[in-house]
Amino acid sequence: MDSYQLVVIGAGPGGYVAAIRAAQLGLKVACVDRWIGKDGQPSLGGTCLNVGCIPSKALLDSSEQVHRAEHQFQAHGITVGEVRVDLATMIGRKDKIVKQLTGGISGLFKKNKVTFLAGSATLQGEGRITVTDHDGNATDVTAEHIVIATGSSPVDIRVASVDNHQIVDNSGALEFSEVPKRLGVIGAGVIGLELGSVWKRLGAEVTVLEALPDFLAAADHQVARDAAKILKGQGLDIRLGARVTATEASPEGVTVSYSTDEGDQQIEVDKLIVAVGRRPNTEGLGADKVDLKLDDRGFIEVGEGFQTSLAGVYAIGDVVAGPMLAHRASEDGVAIAELIAGQSAHVDYDLVPWVIYTWPEIAWVGKTEQALKAEGVNYRAGSFPFAANGRAHAMEEGQGFVKVLSDAESDRILGVHMIGPSVSEMISEAVVAMEFAASAEDLARTIHAHPTLSEALHEAALAVDKRALHI
């Protein structure tokens, strides 16, 4: 029976990072993962690299190129003929990127001497784990420490059973063989909006059904209002307060029944994407057998230092309550590896950045205005539109704005909210500033290169003190 100082269950962004960091710190590490790629072989990287963050961004980028060719090239003095989409090549490019990056993790495991065990892991108690490979062969290993990083899966809903043919989840939505003429999306969250945007740009008529009455309720309300206006202007038919009650698939498509305040309604679509959230992957771990405590939503309960109810067993990432984001999981992975190795570690969940990769992009960190008002916090706000930013104009990308919120007394930055071009790259400056407890004046007095999109953040910080220079 092989023994390790650490066994990590799951090789997604939390698990593989934890395994690599622990190995860097001198531990003997193994990582167990059950994912099988499109080629039928084990594939590292979990949901994020295989069917989530990476492949969806590849298709988002491809579809953005189509949109620019159709709608923006002319303004640059570029004339092209009819824009035609070779979907097979586009999907093939996406698959190639996935293959390169998942293979890269395999190379990192070899470089750092992490042992990869392909299969499913079941906890047996007292540091013992049974690993069952894809042929059904079972092997036991022991570990001084065990980290559960098994990630999450799409939530299933009874009224729209996924077959990944006509009714699909996020993975099925990345594999269409042709652009559907009519596409339905259940859920106007991050995944629904991103995938809806991909197929809208490629020619589909897209209807998004969202059960909640508010659009992007977690985002700053001003950002959400602008986002709804822009995305609807791009052709996304977003229907709020629309609760799906039934679906019926036939050779002609999918009939989706839903109810609103105006009564019962139906739409007919060729494909339907179900994107109503994600649930933690804890099935098959043997939680009941070893008394691993879960909360009422299925998340693993942890205390300080990611400690579960079992001695020497820890849990990180999507299986623990909190932001279900790849970068959160990775930071958890680094922290738990360092804690196991006897170092100090900390993850500030108040400063986790959020990004929605529509175009324009949406990004934020910290408190929203509505949260500050609800908490009775006295704050100041400054905003600046990309319409007044020189670089944005040069790019034909003048939509959106940046907003900075700071404490009215100390001027410490409490939140930064953005909608605009490439704000996924800009939000990191705000995270760093807040990590170091910066004030709005600190940002306002920091020199930003000209012309850059980041000047919008600089001007928003100036606007907190009502001294923006270019509006």
CSV table of C-alpha atoms in Angstrom, one decimal:
chain,number,residue,atom,x,y,z
A,1,MET,CA,0.0,0.0,0.0
A,2,ASP,CA,1.5,3.3,-1.1
A,3,SER,CA,1.7,6.1,1.5
A,4,TYR,CA,1.9,9.8,1.0
A,5,GLN,CA,2.2,12.9,3.2
A,6,LEU,CA,-0.7,14.4,1.3
A,7,VAL,CA,-3.4,13.1,-1.1
A,8,VAL,CA,-5.5,15.6,-2.9
A,9,ILE,CA,-8.8,14.4,-4.2
A,10,GLY,CA,-9.7,16.4,-7.4
A,11,ALA,CA,-7.4,18.0,-10.0
A,12,GLY,CA,-9.3,21.2,-10.8
A,13,PRO,CA,-7.9,24.7,-10.1
A,14,GLY,CA,-8.0,24.1,-6.3
A,15,GLY,CA,-6.7,20.5,-6.3
A,16,TYR,CA,-3.9,20.6,-8.8
A,17,VAL,CA,-2.6,23.9,-7.3
A,18,ALA,CA,-2.7,22.5,-3.8
A,19,ALA,CA,-0.8,19.4,-5.0
A,20,ILE,CA,1.9,21.4,-6.8
A,21,ARG,CA,2.4,23.9,-4.0
A,22,ALA,CA,2.6,21.1,-1.4
A,23,ALA,CA,5.2,19.3,-3.5
A,24,GLN,CA,7.2,22.5,-3.9
A,25,LEU,CA,7.3,22.6,-0.1
A,26,GLY,CA,8.8,19.2,0.1
A,27,LEU,CA,5.8,16.9,0.7
A,28,LYS,CA,5.3,13.6,-0.9
A,29,VAL,CA,2.0,14.2,-2.8
A,30,ALA,CA,-0.5,12.2,-4.9
A,31,CYS,CA,-3.5,13.7,-6.7
A,32,VAL,CA,-6.6,11.6,-7.5
A,33,ASP,CA,-8.9,12.7,-10.3
A,34,ARG,CA,-11.6,10.9,-12.3
A,35,TRP,CA,-12.1,13.3,-15.3
A,36,ILE,CA,-12.1,11.7,-18.7
A,37,GLY,CA,-11.5,13.9,-21.7
A,38,LYS,CA,-13.1,13.9,-25.2
A,39,ASP,CA,-10.4,11.5,-26.3
A,40,GLY,CA,-11.4,8.9,-23.7
A,41,GLN,CA,-8.2,9.5,-21.7
A,42,PRO,CA,-7.8,11.0,-18.2
A,43,SER,CA,-7.6,14.8,-18.3
A,44,LEU,CA,-6.5,17.1,-15.5
A,45,GLY,CA,-7.9,20.5,-14.8
A,46,GLY,CA,-11.4,19.7,-13.7
A,47,THR,CA,-14.4,21.6,-14.9
A,48,CYS,CA,-12.5,24.8,-15.4
A,49,LEU,CA,-10.0,23.6,-18.0
A,50,ASN,CA,-12.1,20.9,-19.6
A,51,VAL,CA,-15.6,22.3,-20.0
A,52,GLY,CA,-15.7,25.6,-18.1
A,53,CYS,CA,-13.5,28.7,-17.9
A,54,ILE,CA,-11.0,27.9,-20.6
A,55,PRO,CA,-13.2,26.4,-23.4
A,56,SER,CA,-16.0,29.0,-22.9
A,57,LYS,CA,-13.5,31.9,-23.1
A,58,ALA,CA,-12.0,30.4,-26.3
A,59,LEU,CA,-15.5,30.4,-27.9
A,60,LEU,CA,-16.2,33.8,-26.5
A,61,ASP,CA,-13.0,35.2,-28.1
A,62,SER,CA,-13.8,33.5,-31.4
A,63,SER,CA,-17.4,34.8,-31.4
A,64,GLU,CA,-16.1,38.3,-30.5
A,65,GLN,CA,-13.9,38.2,-33.6
A,66,VAL,CA,-17.0,37.4,-35.7
A,67,HIS,CA,-18.9,40.3,-34.1
A,68,ARG,CA,-16.0,42.8,-34.8
A,69,ALA,CA,-15.8,41.7,-38.4
A,70,GLU,CA,-19.5,42.2,-38.9
A,71,HIS,CA,-20.0,45.4,-36.9
A,72,GLN,CA,-16.7,47.2,-36.2
A,73,PHE,CA,-14.2,46.7,-39.0
A,74,GLN,CA,-15.9,49.2,-41.3
A,75,ALA,CA,-15.3,52.0,-38.7
A,76,HIS,CA,-11.6,51.2,-38.9
A,77,GLY,CA,-11.6,51.4,-42.7
A,78,ILE,CA,-11.5,47.7,-43.1
A,79,THR,CA,-13.7,46.1,-45.7
A,80,VAL,CA,-14.3,42.4,-45.8
A,81,GLY,CA,-16.7,40.2,-47.7
A,82,GLU,CA,-19.4,38.0,-46.2
A,83,VAL,CA,-18.3,36.7,-42.8
A,84,ARG,CA,-18.8,33.0,-42.7
A,85,VAL,CA,-18.3,30.8,-39.6
A,86,ASP,CA,-16.6,27.4,-39.8
A,87,LEU,CA,-18.0,26.1,-36.6
A,88,ALA,CA,-16.1,22.8,-36.8
A,89,THR,CA,-12.8,24.7,-36.9
A,90,MET,CA,-13.9,27.0,-34.1
A,91,ILE,CA,-14.8,24.1,-31.9
A,92,GLY,CA,-11.5,22.3,-32.9
A,93,ARG,CA,-9.5,25.4,-31.9
A,94,LYS,CA,-11.3,25.3,-28.5
A,95,ASP,CA,-10.5,21.6,-28.1
A,96,LYS,CA,-6.8,22.2,-29.0
A,97,ILE,CA,-6.5,24.9,-26.3
A,98,VAL,CA,-8.0,22.6,-23.7
A,99,LYS,CA,-5.7,19.8,-24.7
A,100,GLN,CA,-2.6,22.0,-24.5
A,101,LEU,CA,-3.5,23.4,-21.0
A,102,THR,CA,-4.6,20.1,-19.5
A,103,GLY,CA,-1.5,18.5,-20.8
A,104,GLY,CA,0.4,21.3,-19.3
A,105,ILE,CA,-0.8,20.3,-15.8
A,106,SER,CA,0.4,16.8,-16.4
A,107,GLY,CA,3.8,18.3,-17.2
A,108,LEU,CA,3.7,20.3,-14.0
A,109,PHE,CA,2.9,17.2,-12.0
A,110,LYS,CA,5.9,15.4,-13.4
A,111,LYS,CA,8.1,18.5,-12.9
A,112,ASN,CA,7.1,18.7,-9.2
A,113,LYS,CA,7.0,14.9,-8.6
A,114,VAL,CA,3.3,14.8,-7.9
A,115,THR,CA,1.9,11.3,-8.4
A,116,PHE,CA,-1.3,11.2,-10.5
A,117,LEU,CA,-3.8,8.5,-9.7
A,118,ALA,CA,-6.6,8.3,-12.3
A,119,GLY,CA,-9.9,7.2,-10.9
A,120,SER,CA,-12.4,7.9,-8.1
A,121,ALA,CA,-11.5,8.3,-4.5
A,122,THR,CA,-13.5,7.0,-1.5
A,123,LEU,CA,-12.7,7.9,2.1
A,124,GLN,CA,-12.2,4.8,4.3
A,125,GLY,CA,-11.2,6.6,7.5
A,126,GLU,CA,-8.0,6.9,9.5
A,127,GLY,CA,-6.1,8.3,6.5
A,128,ARG,CA,-7.0,5.5,4.1
A,129,ILE,CA,-8.4,6.1,0.6
A,130,THR,CA,-9.6,3.6,-2.0
A,131,VAL,CA,-8.9,4.7,-5.5
A,132,THR,CA,-11.0,2.9,-8.2
A,133,ASP,CA,-9.7,3.3,-11.7
A,134,HIS,CA,-11.9,3.5,-14.8
A,135,ASP,CA,-11.7,-0.3,-15.4
A,136,GLY,CA,-13.0,-0.9,-11.9
A,137,ASN,CA,-9.7,-1.9,-10.3
A,138,ALA,CA,-9.4,-0.7,-6.7
A,139,THR,CA,-6.2,0.2,-4.8
A,140,ASP,CA,-5.8,1.5,-1.3
A,141,VAL,CA,-3.4,4.3,-0.4
A,142,THR,CA,-2.7,6.1,2.9
A,143,ALA,CA,-2.0,9.7,3.7
A,144,GLU,CA,-1.1,11.8,6.7
A,145,HIS,CA,-3.3,14.6,5.3
A,146,ILE,CA,-6.2,14.5,2.8
A,147,VAL,CA,-7.5,17.5,0.9
A,148,ILE,CA,-11.0,17.3,-0.8
A,149,ALA,CA,-11.1,19.5,-3.9
A,150,THR,CA,-13.7,17.8,-6.0
A,151,GLY,CA,-15.4,20.9,-7.3
A,152,SER,CA,-18.9,21.3,-8.5
A,153,SER,CA,-21.4,20.2,-11.2
A,154,PRO,CA,-24.4,21.9,-12.9
A,155,VAL,CA,-27.6,21.9,-10.9
A,156,ASP,CA,-30.3,19.7,-12.4
A,157,ILE,CA,-33.9,20.9,-12.5
A,158,ARG,CA,-36.8,18.5,-12.8
A,159,VAL,CA,-38.6,20.5,-15.4
A,160,ALA,CA,-35.7,20.5,-17.8
A,161,SER,CA,-33.9,17.2,-17.7
A,162,VAL,CA,-30.5,17.5,-19.5
A,163,ASP,CA,-29.8,15.0,-22.3
A,164,ASN,CA,-26.9,17.0,-23.8
A,165,HIS,CA,-28.6,16.7,-27.2
A,166,GLN,CA,-31.5,19.1,-27.2
A,167,ILE,CA,-31.4,20.2,-23.6
A,168,VAL,CA,-27.8,20.8,-22.5
A,169,ASP,CA,-25.7,22.0,-19.6
A,170,ASN,CA,-22.7,24.2,-19.9
A,171,SER,CA,-20.5,21.4,-21.3
A,172,GLY,CA,-23.1,20.4,-24.0
A,173,ALA,CA,-23.4,24.1,-25.0
A,174,LEU,CA,-19.7,24.0,-26.0
A,175,GLU,CA,-20.3,21.2,-28.4
A,176,PHE,CA,-23.0,22.2,-30.8
A,177,SER,CA,-22.3,20.9,-34.3
A,178,GLU,CA,-24.2,23.8,-35.9
A,179,VAL,CA,-25.5,27.2,-34.7
A,180,PRO,CA,-29.0,26.8,-33.5
A,181,LYS,CA,-31.5,29.1,-35.1
A,182,ARG,CA,-33.4,29.5,-31.9
A,183,LEU,CA,-31.6,29.0,-28.6
A,184,GLY,CA,-33.2,29.1,-25.1
A,185,VAL,CA,-31.2,29.7,-21.9
A,186,ILE,CA,-32.6,29.0,-18.4
A,187,GLY,CA,-30.7,31.3,-16.1
A,188,ALA,CA,-29.3,34.8,-16.5
A,189,GLY,CA,-26.2,34.3,-14.4
A,190,VAL,CA,-22.6,34.3,-15.4
A,191,ILE,CA,-22.7,31.0,-17.4
A,192,GLY,CA,-26.1,31.7,-19.1
A,193,LEU,CA,-25.1,35.2,-20.2
A,194,GLU,CA,-21.7,34.1,-21.5
A,195,LEU,CA,-22.9,31.1,-23.4
A,196,GLY,CA,-25.9,33.1,-24.7
A,197,SER,CA,-23.6,35.8,-25.9
A,198,VAL,CA,-21.4,33.2,-27.8
A,199,TRP,CA,-24.3,31.8,-29.8
A,200,LYS,CA,-26.0,35.1,-30.3
A,201,ARG,CA,-22.9,36.5,-32.0
A,202,LEU,CA,-22.7,33.4,-34.2
A,203,GLY,CA,-26.2,33.9,-35.4
A,204,ALA,CA,-28.7,32.3,-33.0
A,205,GLU,CA,-31.9,34.0,-31.8
A,206,VAL,CA,-31.4,33.8,-28.0
A,207,THR,CA,-34.0,34.0,-25.3
A,208,VAL,CA,-32.9,34.0,-21.7
A,209,LEU,CA,-35.4,33.1,-19.0
A,210,GLU,CA,-34.5,34.2,-15.5
A,211,ALA,CA,-36.7,33.3,-12.5
A,212,LEU,CA,-35.6,36.2,-10.3
A,213,PRO,CA,-37.2,39.6,-10.8
A,214,ASP,CA,-33.8,41.4,-10.8
A,215,PHE,CA,-31.0,41.2,-13.4
A,216,LEU,CA,-27.6,40.4,-11.9
A,217,ALA,CA,-28.8,41.0,-8.4
A,218,ALA,CA,-25.3,40.3,-6.9
A,219,ALA,CA,-23.7,43.1,-9.0
A,220,ASP,CA,-23.9,46.8,-8.3
A,221,HIS,CA,-27.3,47.9,-9.4
A,222,GLN,CA,-26.0,50.7,-11.7
A,223,VAL,CA,-23.7,48.2,-13.4
A,224,ALA,CA,-26.6,45.7,-13.7
A,225,ARG,CA,-28.8,48.3,-15.3
A,226,ASP,CA,-26.2,49.2,-17.9
A,227,ALA,CA,-25.4,45.6,-18.6
A,228,ALA,CA,-29.1,44.8,-19.2
A,229,LYS,CA,-29.5,47.7,-21.6
A,230,ILE,CA,-26.3,46.8,-23.5
A,231,LEU,CA,-27.0,43.1,-23.7
A,232,LYS,CA,-30.6,43.6,-24.8
A,233,GLY,CA,-29.3,46.1,-27.4
A,234,GLN,CA,-27.0,43.3,-28.7
A,235,GLY,CA,-30.1,41.2,-29.3
A,236,LEU,CA,-30.3,39.0,-26.2
A,237,ASP,CA,-34.0,38.6,-25.3
A,238,ILE,CA,-33.8,38.6,-21.5
A,239,ARG,CA,-37.1,37.8,-19.7
A,240,LEU,CA,-37.0,38.4,-15.9
A,241,GLY,CA,-39.4,36.8,-13.4
A,242,ALA,CA,-39.8,33.9,-15.8
A,243,ARG,CA,-40.1,30.6,-13.9
A,244,VAL,CA,-39.8,27.5,-16.2
A,245,THR,CA,-42.6,25.1,-15.4
A,246,ALA,CA,-42.1,22.4,-18.1
A,247,THR,CA,-40.1,21.4,-21.2
A,248,GLU,CA,-41.0,19.0,-24.0
A,249,ALA,CA,-38.5,17.8,-26.5
A,250,SER,CA,-39.5,16.6,-30.0
A,251,PRO,CA,-37.8,16.2,-33.4
A,252,GLU,CA,-38.8,19.8,-34.1
A,253,GLY,CA,-37.2,21.3,-31.0
A,254,VAL,CA,-38.0,22.0,-27.4
A,255,THR,CA,-41.1,23.6,-26.1
A,256,VAL,CA,-40.4,25.6,-23.0
A,257,SER,CA,-43.3,26.6,-20.7
A,258,TYR,CA,-42.8,29.3,-18.1
A,259,SER,CA,-44.9,31.5,-15.9
A,260,THR,CA,-44.6,35.3,-15.2
A,261,ASP,CA,-46.8,37.8,-13.5
A,262,GLU,CA,-48.6,38.1,-16.8
A,263,GLY,CA,-49.5,34.4,-16.9
A,264,ASP,CA,-48.4,31.2,-18.5
A,265,GLN,CA,-46.3,31.4,-21.7
A,266,GLN,CA,-44.3,29.3,-24.1
A,267,ILE,CA,-41.4,29.6,-26.4
A,268,GLU,CA,-40.1,27.2,-29.1
A,269,VAL,CA,-36.4,26.7,-29.4
A,270,ASP,CA,-34.0,24.3,-31.2
A,271,LYS,CA,-31.7,23.9,-28.3
A,272,LEU,CA,-32.0,24.8,-24.6
A,273,ILE,CA,-29.2,25.5,-22.2
A,274,VAL,CA,-29.8,24.9,-18.5
A,275,ALA,CA,-27.6,27.2,-16.4
A,276,VAL,CA,-29.2,27.7,-13.1
A,277,GLY,CA,-26.2,27.3,-10.8
A,278,ARG,CA,-23.8,24.6,-9.5
A,279,ARG,CA,-23.8,22.1,-6.7
A,280,PRO,CA,-20.8,20.7,-4.7
A,281,ASN,CA,-19.4,17.3,-5.8
A,282,THR,CA,-19.5,15.2,-2.7
A,283,GLU,CA,-21.1,12.0,-4.1
A,284,GLY,CA,-18.9,8.9,-4.0
A,285,LEU,CA,-16.6,10.2,-1.3
A,286,GLY,CA,-18.1,8.0,1.3
A,287,ALA,CA,-19.1,10.9,3.5
A,288,ASP,CA,-21.8,9.0,5.4
A,289,LYS,CA,-19.5,6.1,6.0
A,290,VAL,CA,-16.8,8.2,7.7
A,291,ASP,CA,-19.1,10.8,9.2
A,292,LEU,CA,-17.9,13.7,7.0
A,293,LYS,CA,-20.3,16.5,7.9
A,294,LEU,CA,-22.1,18.3,5.2
A,295,ASP,CA,-24.5,21.3,5.5
A,296,ASP,CA,-28.1,21.3,4.4
A,297,ARG,CA,-27.0,22.4,0.9
A,298,GLY,CA,-24.4,19.6,0.5
A,299,PHE,CA,-21.3,21.7,1.1
A,300,ILE,CA,-18.6,20.2,3.3
A,301,GLU,CA,-18.5,21.9,6.7
A,302,VAL,CA,-15.1,23.4,7.6
A,303,GLY,CA,-13.7,25.3,10.4
A,304,GLU,CA,-10.5,27.3,10.7
A,305,GLY,CA,-7.7,26.2,8.4
A,306,PHE,CA,-10.2,24.3,6.1
A,307,GLN,CA,-10.5,21.6,8.7
A,308,THR,CA,-13.4,19.2,8.2
A,309,SER,CA,-15.1,17.1,10.9
A,310,LEU,CA,-12.4,14.4,10.3
A,311,ALA,CA,-9.0,14.8,11.7
A,312,GLY,CA,-6.4,15.4,9.0
A,313,VAL,CA,-9.0,15.9,6.3
A,314,TYR,CA,-9.5,19.3,4.7
A,315,ALA,CA,-11.8,20.7,2.0
A,316,ILE,CA,-11.4,23.7,-0.4
A,317,GLY,CA,-12.9,25.3,-3.4
A,318,ASP,CA,-16.4,24.7,-4.7
A,319,VAL,CA,-17.2,21.9,-2.1
A,320,VAL,CA,-17.0,24.6,0.6
A,321,ALA,CA,-19.6,27.4,1.0
A,322,GLY,CA,-18.4,30.6,-0.6
A,323,PRO,CA,-17.7,32.0,-4.1
A,324,MET,CA,-17.7,29.1,-6.6
A,325,LEU,CA,-14.8,30.6,-8.6
A,326,ALA,CA,-11.7,29.0,-10.0
A,327,HIS,CA,-9.4,31.7,-8.7
A,328,ARG,CA,-10.9,31.3,-5.2
A,329,ALA,CA,-10.2,27.6,-5.4
A,330,SER,CA,-6.6,28.1,-6.4
A,331,GLU,CA,-6.0,30.5,-3.5
A,332,ASP,CA,-7.5,27.9,-1.2
A,333,GLY,CA,-5.2,25.4,-2.7
A,334,VAL,CA,-2.1,27.4,-2.0
A,335,ALA,CA,-3.3,28.2,1.5
A,336,ILE,CA,-4.0,24.7,2.6
A,337,ALA,CA,-0.7,23.4,1.2
A,338,GLU,CA,1.2,26.0,3.1
A,339,LEU,CA,-0.8,25.3,6.3
A,340,ILE,CA,-0.1,21.6,6.1
A,341,ALA,CA,3.6,22.3,5.5
A,342,GLY,CA,3.6,24.4,8.8
A,343,GLN,CA,3.5,27.8,7.3
A,344,SER,CA,1.0,30.7,7.8
A,345,ALA,CA,-1.6,31.3,5.1
A,346,HIS,CA,-4.7,33.5,4.7
A,347,VAL,CA,-7.4,34.0,2.0
A,348,ASP,CA,-9.5,37.2,2.1
A,349,TYR,CA,-12.9,36.2,0.7
A,350,ASP,CA,-14.0,39.9,0.9
A,351,LEU,CA,-11.6,40.7,-1.9
A,352,VAL,CA,-12.4,38.0,-4.4
A,353,PRO,CA,-12.9,39.6,-7.8
A,354,TRP,CA,-15.9,38.7,-9.9
A,355,VAL,CA,-15.9,38.7,-13.7
A,356,ILE,CA,-18.5,38.1,-16.4
A,357,TYR,CA,-16.9,37.7,-19.8
A,358,THR,CA,-19.7,39.1,-21.9
A,359,TRP,CA,-18.7,42.1,-24.1
A,360,PRO,CA,-18.4,44.6,-22.7
A,361,GLU,CA,-17.0,42.7,-19.7
A,362,ILE,CA,-18.3,43.1,-16.2
A,363,ALA,CA,-16.1,43.0,-13.1
A,364,TRP,CA,-16.2,44.0,-9.5
A,365,VAL,CA,-14.6,43.6,-6.1
A,366,GLY,CA,-15.8,44.6,-2.6
A,367,LYS,CA,-19.1,46.1,-1.5
A,368,THR,CA,-21.8,47.3,-3.9
A,369,GLU,CA,-23.7,50.6,-3.3
A,370,GLN,CA,-26.8,48.7,-2.3
A,371,ALA,CA,-24.9,46.7,0.3
A,372,LEU,CA,-23.3,49.8,1.8
A,373,LYS,CA,-26.7,51.5,2.0
A,374,ALA,CA,-28.3,48.4,3.6
A,375,GLU,CA,-25.5,48.4,6.2
A,376,GLY,CA,-25.8,52.1,6.9
A,377,VAL,CA,-22.2,52.8,5.8
A,378,ASN,CA,-21.5,56.5,5.0
A,379,TYR,CA,-19.6,56.4,1.7
A,380,ARG,CA,-18.7,58.5,-1.3
A,381,ALA,CA,-18.8,57.4,-4.9
A,382,GLY,CA,-17.0,58.5,-8.0
A,383,SER,CA,-17.5,57.2,-11.6
A,384,PHE,CA,-16.1,57.8,-15.0
A,385,PRO,CA,-17.5,56.7,-18.4
A,386,PHE,CA,-15.4,54.9,-21.0
A,387,ALA,CA,-17.1,57.2,-23.5
A,388,ALA,CA,-14.6,59.9,-22.2
A,389,ASN,CA,-11.6,57.6,-22.3
A,390,GLY,CA,-9.2,58.1,-25.2
A,391,ARG,CA,-8.1,54.5,-25.6
A,392,ALA,CA,-11.6,53.2,-25.5
A,393,HIS,CA,-12.5,55.6,-28.3
A,394,ALA,CA,-9.5,54.4,-30.3
A,395,MET,CA,-10.8,50.9,-29.9
A,396,GLU,CA,-14.4,51.8,-30.8
A,397,GLU,CA,-15.4,50.6,-27.3
A,398,GLY,CA,-17.0,53.5,-25.5
A,399,GLN,CA,-19.7,51.7,-23.6
A,400,GLY,CA,-19.7,51.3,-19.8
A,401,PHE,CA,-18.0,53.0,-16.8
A,402,VAL,CA,-15.9,52.5,-13.7
A,403,LYS,CA,-17.1,53.3,-10.2
A,404,VAL,CA,-15.1,53.6,-7.0
A,405,LEU,CA,-16.7,53.5,-3.6
A,406,SER,CA,-14.8,54.8,-0.5
A,407,ASP,CA,-15.5,55.3,3.2
A,408,ALA,CA,-16.7,58.9,3.7
A,409,GLU,CA,-14.5,59.4,6.7
A,410,SER,CA,-11.3,57.4,6.1
A,411,ASP,CA,-11.5,57.4,2.2
A,412,ARG,CA,-10.5,53.7,2.3
A,413,ILE,CA,-11.8,52.0,-0.9
A,414,LEU,CA,-14.8,49.8,-0.1
A,415,GLY,CA,-15.7,48.6,-3.6
A,416,VAL,CA,-14.8,49.0,-7.3
A,417,HIS,CA,-17.3,48.2,-10.1
A,418,MET,CA,-16.7,48.1,-13.8
A,419,ILE,CA,-18.5,47.4,-17.1
A,420,GLY,CA,-16.5,48.0,-20.2
A,421,PRO,CA,-13.8,46.8,-22.5
A,422,SER,CA,-11.2,44.4,-20.9
A,423,VAL,CA,-12.3,45.2,-17.4
A,424,SER,CA,-11.4,41.6,-16.4
A,425,GLU,CA,-7.8,42.8,-16.7
A,426,MET,CA,-8.4,46.1,-15.0
A,427,ILE,CA,-10.0,44.8,-11.8
A,428,SER,CA,-6.8,43.4,-10.5
A,429,GLU,CA,-5.5,46.9,-9.8
A,430,ALA,CA,-8.5,47.5,-7.6
A,431,VAL,CA,-7.9,44.2,-5.8
A,432,VAL,CA,-4.3,45.0,-5.1
A,433,ALA,CA,-5.2,48.5,-3.9
A,434,MET,CA,-7.9,47.2,-1.5
A,435,GLU,CA,-5.5,44.4,-0.3
A,436,PHE,CA,-3.2,47.2,0.9
A,437,ALA,CA,-6.0,49.2,2.4
A,438,ALA,CA,-5.6,52.0,-0.2
A,439,SER,CA,-7.7,55.1,-0.2
A,440,ALA,CA,-9.4,56.6,-3.3
A,441,GLU,CA,-6.8,59.4,-3.1
A,442,ASP,CA,-4.0,56.8,-3.3
A,443,LEU,CA,-5.4,55.7,-6.6
A,444,ALA,CA,-6.1,59.2,-7.7
A,445,ARG,CA,-2.4,60.2,-7.0
A,446,THR,CA,-1.1,57.1,-8.8
A,447,ILE,CA,0.3,57.8,-12.3
A,448,HIS,CA,-1.5,55.8,-15.0
A,449,ALA,CA,0.0,55.4,-18.5
A,450,HIS,CA,-1.7,57.3,-21.3
A,451,PRO,CA,-3.6,56.4,-23.3
A,452,THR,CA,-4.9,53.3,-21.5
A,453,LEU,CA,-8.3,51.9,-20.4
A,454,SER,CA,-6.9,52.0,-16.8
A,455,GLU,CA,-7.2,55.8,-16.8
A,456,ALA,CA,-10.9,55.3,-16.3
A,457,LEU,CA,-10.2,53.8,-12.9
A,458,HIS,CA,-7.8,56.8,-12.2
A,459,GLU,CA,-10.5,59.3,-13.1
A,460,ALA,CA,-13.2,57.4,-11.1
A,461,ALA,CA,-10.9,57.7,-8.1
A,462,LEU,CA,-10.5,61.4,-8.7
A,463,ALA,CA,-14.3,61.7,-9.1
A,464,VAL,CA,-14.8,60.4,-5.5
A,465,ASP,CA,-13.4,63.8,-4.4
A,466,LYS,CA,-15.3,65.6,-7.3
A,467,ARG,CA,-12.1,66.4,-9.2
A,468,ALA,CA,-12.2,64.2,-12.3
A,469,LEU,CA,-10.3,65.9,-15.1
A,470,HIS,CA,-12.0,64.7,-18.2
A,471,ILE,CA,-15.7,64.9,-17.5
